[in-house]
One Martini backbone bead per residue (centre of mass of N, CA, C, O) as a GRO file, in nm:
protein
   73
    1UNK     BB    1   5.249  -1.580   4.228
    2UNK     BB    2   5.121  -1.694   3.930
    3UNK     BB    3   4.836  -1.831   4.028
    4UNK     BB    4   4.690  -1.549   4.124
    5UNK     BB    5   4.643  -1.478   3.838
    6UNK     BB    6   4.359  -1.338   3.651
    7UNK     BB    7   4.134  -1.262   3.399
    8UNK     BB    8   3.905  -1.406   3.558
    9UNK     BB    9   3.704  -1.493   3.788
   10UNK     BB   10   3.800  -1.833   3.838
   11UNK     BB   11   3.989  -1.927   3.586
   12UNK     BB   12   4.311  -1.976   3.644
   13UNK     BB   13   4.479  -1.777   3.491
   14UNK     BB   14   4.799  -1.720   3.397
   15UNK     BB   15   5.069  -1.582   3.247
   16UNK     BB   16   5.129  -1.840   3.082
   17UNK     BB   17   4.856  -1.862   2.942
   18UNK     BB   18   4.875  -1.583   2.805
   19UNK     BB   19   5.127  -1.641   2.639
   20UNK     BB   20   5.007  -1.878   2.487
   21UNK     BB   21   4.767  -1.729   2.354
   22UNK     BB   22   4.973  -1.477   2.239
   23UNK     BB   23   5.259  -1.579   2.151
   24UNK     BB   24   5.477  -1.496   2.399
   25UNK     BB   25   5.776  -1.626   2.392
   26UNK     BB   26   5.983  -1.427   2.510
   27UNK     BB   27   5.839  -1.368   2.771
   28UNK     BB   28   5.827  -1.661   2.866
   29UNK     BB   29   6.127  -1.725   2.867
   30UNK     BB   30   6.205  -1.512   3.081
   31UNK     BB   31   6.011  -1.600   3.303
   32UNK     BB   32   6.104  -1.901   3.332
   33UNK     BB   33   6.397  -1.847   3.394
   34UNK     BB   34   6.350  -1.686   3.653
   35UNK     BB   35   6.180  -1.896   3.802
   36UNK     BB   36   6.385  -2.129   3.800
   37UNK     BB   37   6.608  -1.973   3.960
   38UNK     BB   38   6.423  -1.925   4.220
   39UNK     BB   39   6.187  -2.177   4.172
   40UNK     BB   40   6.132  -2.494   4.072
   41UNK     BB   41   5.854  -2.559   4.188
   42UNK     BB   42   5.704  -2.313   4.070
   43UNK     BB   43   5.773  -2.375   3.779
   44UNK     BB   44   5.621  -2.645   3.763
   45UNK     BB   45   5.348  -2.547   3.856
   46UNK     BB   46   5.305  -2.324   3.636
   47UNK     BB   47   5.358  -2.500   3.375
   48UNK     BB   48   5.112  -2.719   3.485
   49UNK     BB   49   4.877  -2.553   3.504
   50UNK     BB   50   4.524  -2.513   3.556
   51UNK     BB   51   4.240  -2.433   3.465
   52UNK     BB   52   3.908  -2.452   3.527
   53UNK     BB   53   3.904  -2.634   3.244
   54UNK     BB   54   4.196  -2.799   3.233
   55UNK     BB   55   4.419  -2.606   3.111
   56UNK     BB   56   4.714  -2.588   2.982
   57UNK     BB   57   4.941  -2.403   2.826
   58UNK     BB   58   4.974  -2.599   2.589
   59UNK     BB   59   4.675  -2.623   2.518
   60UNK     BB   60   4.634  -2.324   2.459
   61UNK     BB   61   4.840  -2.309   2.222
   62UNK     BB   62   4.679  -2.501   2.042
   63UNK     BB   63   4.407  -2.357   2.026
   64UNK     BB   64   4.570  -2.069   1.936
   65UNK     BB   65   4.815  -2.125   1.749
   66UNK     BB   66   5.109  -2.109   1.912
   67UNK     BB   67   5.403  -2.161   1.767
   68UNK     BB   68   5.627  -2.033   1.942
   69UNK     BB   69   5.550  -2.168   2.204
   70UNK     BB   70   5.576  -2.466   2.106
   71UNK     BB   71   5.890  -2.444   2.047
   72UNK     BB   72   5.970  -2.428   2.359
   73UNK     BB   73   5.878  -2.732   2.443
   0.00000   0.00000   0.00000
């Protein structure tokens, strides 16, 4: 479950948020492809998940100017 990982306690950042922040587009692409093939519901949930501050991975990519990540969307 991707939503169980957090950078700080209670932040609700998952690995997709971290990829978005760090512009790790290739890592994200591989991760999402694998997740989609295994469980489409989990894929949708993780892709649209919000941090404790209400930020989706796409919002995080915009804040941190992660251009490669944004091109995947």
